[in-house]
XYZ file of C-alpha atoms in Angstrom:
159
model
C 149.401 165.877 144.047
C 148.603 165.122 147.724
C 150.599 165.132 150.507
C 150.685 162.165 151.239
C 152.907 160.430 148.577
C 155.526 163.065 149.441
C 155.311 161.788 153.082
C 155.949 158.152 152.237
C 158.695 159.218 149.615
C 160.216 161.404 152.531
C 160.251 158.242 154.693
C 161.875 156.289 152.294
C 164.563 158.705 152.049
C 165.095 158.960 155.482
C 164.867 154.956 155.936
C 167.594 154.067 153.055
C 169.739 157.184 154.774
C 169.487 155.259 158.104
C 170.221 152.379 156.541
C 174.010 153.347 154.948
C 174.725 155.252 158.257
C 174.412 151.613 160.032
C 176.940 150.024 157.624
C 179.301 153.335 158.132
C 181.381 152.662 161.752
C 183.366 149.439 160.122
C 183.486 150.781 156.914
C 187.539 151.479 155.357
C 188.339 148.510 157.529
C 189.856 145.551 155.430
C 187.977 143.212 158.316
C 184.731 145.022 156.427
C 184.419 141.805 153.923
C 183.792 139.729 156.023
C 180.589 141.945 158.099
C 179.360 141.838 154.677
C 179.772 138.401 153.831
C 182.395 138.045 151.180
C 184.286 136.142 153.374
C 182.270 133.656 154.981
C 178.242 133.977 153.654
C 175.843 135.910 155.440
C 173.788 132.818 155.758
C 176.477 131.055 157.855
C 176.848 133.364 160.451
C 175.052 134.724 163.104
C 175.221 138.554 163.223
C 174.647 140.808 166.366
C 174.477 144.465 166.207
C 173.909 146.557 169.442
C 173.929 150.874 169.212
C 172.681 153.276 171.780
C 171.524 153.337 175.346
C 171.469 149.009 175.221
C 175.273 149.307 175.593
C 175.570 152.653 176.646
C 176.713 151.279 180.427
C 179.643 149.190 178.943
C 180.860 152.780 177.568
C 179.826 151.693 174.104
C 178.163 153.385 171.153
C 178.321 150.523 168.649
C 178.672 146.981 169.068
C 178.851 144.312 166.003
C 179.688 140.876 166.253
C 179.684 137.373 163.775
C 179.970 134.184 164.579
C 180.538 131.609 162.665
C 182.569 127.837 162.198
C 185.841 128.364 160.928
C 188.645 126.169 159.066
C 192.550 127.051 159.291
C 192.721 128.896 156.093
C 189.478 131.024 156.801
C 191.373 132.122 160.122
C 194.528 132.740 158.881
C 193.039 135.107 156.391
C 190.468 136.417 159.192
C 194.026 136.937 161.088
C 195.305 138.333 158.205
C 192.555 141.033 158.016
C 192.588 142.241 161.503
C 196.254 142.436 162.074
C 196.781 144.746 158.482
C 193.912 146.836 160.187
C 195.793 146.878 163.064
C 198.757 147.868 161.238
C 197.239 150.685 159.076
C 196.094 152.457 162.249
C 199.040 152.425 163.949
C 200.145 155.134 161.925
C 197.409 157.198 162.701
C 197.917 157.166 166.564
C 199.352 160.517 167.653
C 199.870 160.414 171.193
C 199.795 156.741 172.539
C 200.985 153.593 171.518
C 198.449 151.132 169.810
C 197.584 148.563 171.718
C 197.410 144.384 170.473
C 197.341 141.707 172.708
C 196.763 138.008 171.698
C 196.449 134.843 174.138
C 196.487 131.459 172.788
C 195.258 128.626 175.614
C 193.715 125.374 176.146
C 189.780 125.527 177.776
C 188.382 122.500 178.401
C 190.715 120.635 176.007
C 189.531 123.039 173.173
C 192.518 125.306 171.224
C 191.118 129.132 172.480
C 193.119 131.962 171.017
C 191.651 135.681 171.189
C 193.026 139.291 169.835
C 192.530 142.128 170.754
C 193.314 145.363 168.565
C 193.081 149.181 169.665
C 192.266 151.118 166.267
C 193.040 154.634 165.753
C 189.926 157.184 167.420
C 187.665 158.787 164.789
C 185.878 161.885 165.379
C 186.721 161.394 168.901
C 185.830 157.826 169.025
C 187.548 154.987 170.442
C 187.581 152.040 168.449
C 188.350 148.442 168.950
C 188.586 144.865 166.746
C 188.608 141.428 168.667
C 188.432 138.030 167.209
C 187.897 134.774 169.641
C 188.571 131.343 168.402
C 187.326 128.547 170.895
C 187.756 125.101 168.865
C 186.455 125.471 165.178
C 184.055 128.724 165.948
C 185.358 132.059 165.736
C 183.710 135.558 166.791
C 184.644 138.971 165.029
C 183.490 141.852 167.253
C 183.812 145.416 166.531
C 183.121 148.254 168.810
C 182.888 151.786 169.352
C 182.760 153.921 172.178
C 184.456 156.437 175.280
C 185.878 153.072 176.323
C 189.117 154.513 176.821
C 191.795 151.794 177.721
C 192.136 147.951 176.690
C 192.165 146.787 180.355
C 188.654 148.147 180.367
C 187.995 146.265 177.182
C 189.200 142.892 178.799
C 187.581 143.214 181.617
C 184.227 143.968 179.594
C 185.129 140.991 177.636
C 186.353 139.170 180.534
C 188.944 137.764 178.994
């Protein structure tokens, strides 16, 4: 046998290891479903996902974001979601209050209502869920990072 199948079987090891670490920072999150689609299809939304030195200034490791149109009942579960994830990590803070914060105003004679949710650290980790509605379209964004307060988060945000 030559070397070289090994090689390409090593790579595809490597490359389908890869792949399950990306899908692991969101992961035990109810919020999850909908990153993967069961919520709102894949096809409908339009995905970002940012890791590494791109976002490294903003004091971020990970950064994932969908965007999509939204009716009421798709928010109110979206809602739904984020604040039970925000509820099932308070109990994990140790030392500091979680933090949630939601805003509901009028922009340019659109309804614009965003949340912002500080989730329990892992492995040292700060981690944070935000949701934006601005008329029918809503944005999910998760994030990870040594961003260490939610004033720096709104001010990254601007928000």
């Amino acid at each position: 046998m030559k070397a070289y199948p090994m090689t390409k079987r090593a790579l595809l090891l490597l490359s389908l290891a890869m792949s399950s670490l990306a899908m692991f920072p969101q992961q035990g999150l109810r919020i999850n479903a909908l990153f993967e689609g069961k919520i709102v299809p894949a096809k409908k939304m339009v995905e970002t996902r940012v890791r590494g030195r791109a976002i490294s200034k903003y004091k971020l490791s990970y950064f994932r974001s969908v965007r999509f149109k939204t009716d009421d009942e798709t928010f109110r579960r979206i809602d739904h979601l984020a604040s039970q994830d925000f509820a099932d990590n308070s109990n994990q803070f140790k030392d500091r209050s979680p933090y949630s914060s939601g805003t509901m105003r009028m922009v340019n004679q659109k309804k614009t209502f965003t949340q912002m949710y500080e989730l329990a650290p892992r492995d040292g980790t700060n981690r944070y869920l935000c949701y934006k509605l601005v008329g029918d379209v809503v944005t999910v964004i998760y994030m990870e990072g040594s961003l260490s307060s939610p004033e720096e988060l709104k001010k990254l945000l601007k928000d």
